[in-house]
Steps between C-alpha positions, in 0.01 A plus 500: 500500500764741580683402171211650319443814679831599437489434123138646519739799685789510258277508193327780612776682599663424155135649326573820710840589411425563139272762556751639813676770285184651350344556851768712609504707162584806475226768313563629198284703245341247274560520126227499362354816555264652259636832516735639217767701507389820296321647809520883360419627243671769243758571822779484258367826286389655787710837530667541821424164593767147488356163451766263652681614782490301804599819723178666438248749663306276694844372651608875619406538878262786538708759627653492221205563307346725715729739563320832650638499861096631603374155360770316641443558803124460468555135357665406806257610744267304317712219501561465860125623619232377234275235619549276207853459571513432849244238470683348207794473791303331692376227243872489390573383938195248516691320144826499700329352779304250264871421353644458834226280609597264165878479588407385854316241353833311404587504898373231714160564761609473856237464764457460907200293565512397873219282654388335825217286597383384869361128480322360809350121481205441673511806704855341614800724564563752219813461291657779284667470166642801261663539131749726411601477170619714268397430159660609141372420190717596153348438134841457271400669183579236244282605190488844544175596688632729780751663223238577268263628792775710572571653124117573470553745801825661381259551163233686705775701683602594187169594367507695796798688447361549120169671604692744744706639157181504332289724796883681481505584139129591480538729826815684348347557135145575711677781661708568201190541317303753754811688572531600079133530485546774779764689301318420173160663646734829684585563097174503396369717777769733454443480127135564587552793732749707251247456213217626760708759548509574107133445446439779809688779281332350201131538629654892593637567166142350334270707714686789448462413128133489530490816689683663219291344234765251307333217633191349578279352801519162361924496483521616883226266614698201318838652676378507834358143426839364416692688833212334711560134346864527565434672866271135545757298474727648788289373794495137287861496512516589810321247593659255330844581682327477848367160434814355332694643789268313731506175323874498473488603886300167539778290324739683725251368814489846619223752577394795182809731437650696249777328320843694363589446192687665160372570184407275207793691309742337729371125475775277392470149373709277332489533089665243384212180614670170478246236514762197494419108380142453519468179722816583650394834601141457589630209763608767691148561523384485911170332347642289238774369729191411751380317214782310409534434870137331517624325197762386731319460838237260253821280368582425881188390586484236192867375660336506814118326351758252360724400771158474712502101310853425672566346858558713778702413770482616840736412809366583856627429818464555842732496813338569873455423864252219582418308816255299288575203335191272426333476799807470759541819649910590552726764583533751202673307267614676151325399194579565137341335143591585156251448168557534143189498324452466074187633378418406142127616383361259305129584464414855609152496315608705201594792717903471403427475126245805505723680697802446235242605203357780720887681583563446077175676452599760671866502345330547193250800580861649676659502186206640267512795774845505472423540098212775551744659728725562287287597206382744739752655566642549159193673429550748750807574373415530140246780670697663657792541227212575264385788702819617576566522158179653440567799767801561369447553133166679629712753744712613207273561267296691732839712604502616136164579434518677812788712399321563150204650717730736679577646178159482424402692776764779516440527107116532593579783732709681342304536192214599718692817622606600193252361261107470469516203305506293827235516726498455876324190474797337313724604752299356765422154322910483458595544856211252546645226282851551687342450781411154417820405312648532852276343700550194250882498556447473887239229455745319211814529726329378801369189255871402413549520850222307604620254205841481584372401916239211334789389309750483813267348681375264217879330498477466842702803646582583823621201658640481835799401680587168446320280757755328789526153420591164749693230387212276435355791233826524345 
């Protein structure tokens, strides 16, 4: 009988080893994802813009980027005090934990279970007997269970550590964003306020016109109507500062306040946008690399569904103090046992094979997000680059036509005083069409600044300090 327990043994122990190496695989990204190369579009043609360098703008840490000492410093209040980011600290500390839970896992369990018990026969003299044992029990990981257990919870640290960049980045461009809107809404209610100021001497000049007779009721009504729908939009603006100053106040999780800040004239951004290899690049991505790290996490738990079909061994002992031994009653004596134990399942009801086809299931959906991800991604960038592009061709032709309409106007007025064969009127709907030729620049330059942010943020910008690692990560 014993003979054939130990071939039974050896034969299933020779069954395992083939499959040994796989369980304790490393990840790596599969090959055969759908996702091709050729992620951008038209990047090569696009001026002011290089299509393969790996030390791109998404790669440039953002004080580098954002360089206006004001903003600077506004970033890093946010950083250290927005809501967002301390909880994502505090989900990154219950992963450690989770990790350090896993590791312990390989250690053996060490317990104190002392008992007595008081016997009496037949209402006869009491005896006393007590246990105490100390007991240890150690599963050796032969086919990878623990170790897998444990590299799903690095995985979700890591995800961890991924969402923090991602709340990062989107906090920094956030306040990025708010801070040029601020400057880019200061130009247009300055803008606003010196053509109010025109429009007052206009509606002067126009009424003394009519009083003179070289003008009519209808031209001064239609001037005051066009100072009044300029004076209109100063309270609007106004507005519109106050309550972008209090939402980036929020992000900054402080009470309402004014914010400092420079002028749009001043904003500096990088010109030269490197957007890098494609799936090189967007890896870099906080929310593609979580991806890739569910992709991960799921390959794990198919080693793990898989090695569930191998033995497990456990050893447990325990070593104690014991006056009990059957039913003589002694002097402590010390006690001690040893057992190896050799669990092979053999019929589980199904639940080991659904389990396997369950954890490649999800494999699969982890690597079609993975996919999505990155298609996603490359979208965004081909956005932003596009409206970057957009802005910037937009902001220079709006420069010139604005500098035609100077001329336009000083021609305007100068033929007025010296000529009749320009009225008032012309004059007026001149200065009116600069007016708008400016406010388009500020609008345009604030879009190829808002661009350039989507884009930064889009390659996955603003990363942090690299993470400490242990020995085990490494």
């Amino acid at each position: 009988m014993k003979k054939y327990i130990y071939i039974l043994l050896c034969g299933l122990v020779l069954t395992s080893c083939g499959q040994y190496k796989s369980l304790y695989s490393d990840y790596e990204r599969p090959d055969t994802l759908g996702i091709p190369q050729e992620l951008f579009r038209d990047t090569a043609s696009a001026d002011g813009v290089l299509a393969a360098d790996t030390t791109n703008f998404g790669n440039m840490p953002w004080r580098d980027v954002f360089t206006d000492p004001r903003l600077q410093v506004l970033i890093e209040r946010a950083l250290a005090e927005n809501s967002n980011m301390r909880k994502a600290d505090i989900n990154i500390r219950q992963a450690e934990q989770g990790l350090k839970v896993a590791r312990l896992a390989y250690f053996p369990t060490v317990a104190l279970s002392p008992q007595g018990t008081i016997t009496s026969y037949d209402f006869g003299k009491a005896t006393q007997a007590y246990n105490i044992p100390v007991q240890a029990s150690w599963q050796a990981d032969i086919f990878g269970t623990l170790r897998n257990a444990k590299k799903q919870s690095e995985m979700t640290l890591y995800q961890t550590r991924a969402a923090k960049q991602a709340t990062q980045t989107a906090i920094i461009c956030a306040v990025a964003n708010m801070y040029y809107t601020l400057e880019m809404l200061d130009e247009q209610l300055a803008t606003t306020r010196a053509t109010a100021e025109i429009w007052n001497k206009n509606v002067e000049a126009m009424d003394a016109m009519w009083q003179a007779g070289w003008t009519n009721a209808a031209a001064l009504s239609q001037t005051k109507a066009n100072r009044l729908s300029i004076l209109t939009n100063i309270p609007t603006l106004e507005n519109s500062i106050r309550q972008t100053e209090n939402q980036l106040c929020a992000l900054l999780h402080e009470t309402p306040h004014s914010i400092e800040r420079g002028t749009l004239a001043e904003a500096v951004l990088p010109e030269n946008l490197s957007v890098g290899v494609p799936v090189q690049l967007l890896s870099n991505r906080p929310d593609v690399r979580a991806a890739e790290l569910q992709m991960a996490y799921a390959y794990y738990g198919v080693l793990g569904a898989r090695g569930a079909f191998y033995p497990k061994l456990t050893i447990s002992g325990s070593a104690g103090w014991t006056n009990n031994v059957g039913m003589i009653v002694n002097p402590a004596k010390i006690l001690a046992s040893a057992v190896g134990q050799l669990t092979q399942p053999i019929f589980a009801q199904g639940k080991l094979k659904a389990n396997l086809e369950l954890a490649r299931l999800q494999q699969e959906a982890a690597q079609v997000n993975f996919e999505q991800a990155l298609l996603d991604a490359g979208n965004e960038v081909n956005t932003a680059l596009s409206n970057y592009q957009t802005a910037r061709l937009r902001t220079e032709g709006q420069e010139q036509l604005a500098q035609e309409l100077e001329k336009a106007v000083e021609t305007t007025e100068f033929i007025f005083r010296t000529d009749n064969t320009v009225s008032y009127l012309e004059t007026l709907s001149a200065q009116q069409s600069l007016l708008q030729a400016k406010l388009n620049i500020i609008s345009s330059r604030f879009d190829r600044i808002q661009a350039a942010i989507a884009l930064y943020q889009a390659l996955g910008g603003g990363s942090m300090e690299p993470e400490e690692t242990t020995e085990n990560e490494k």
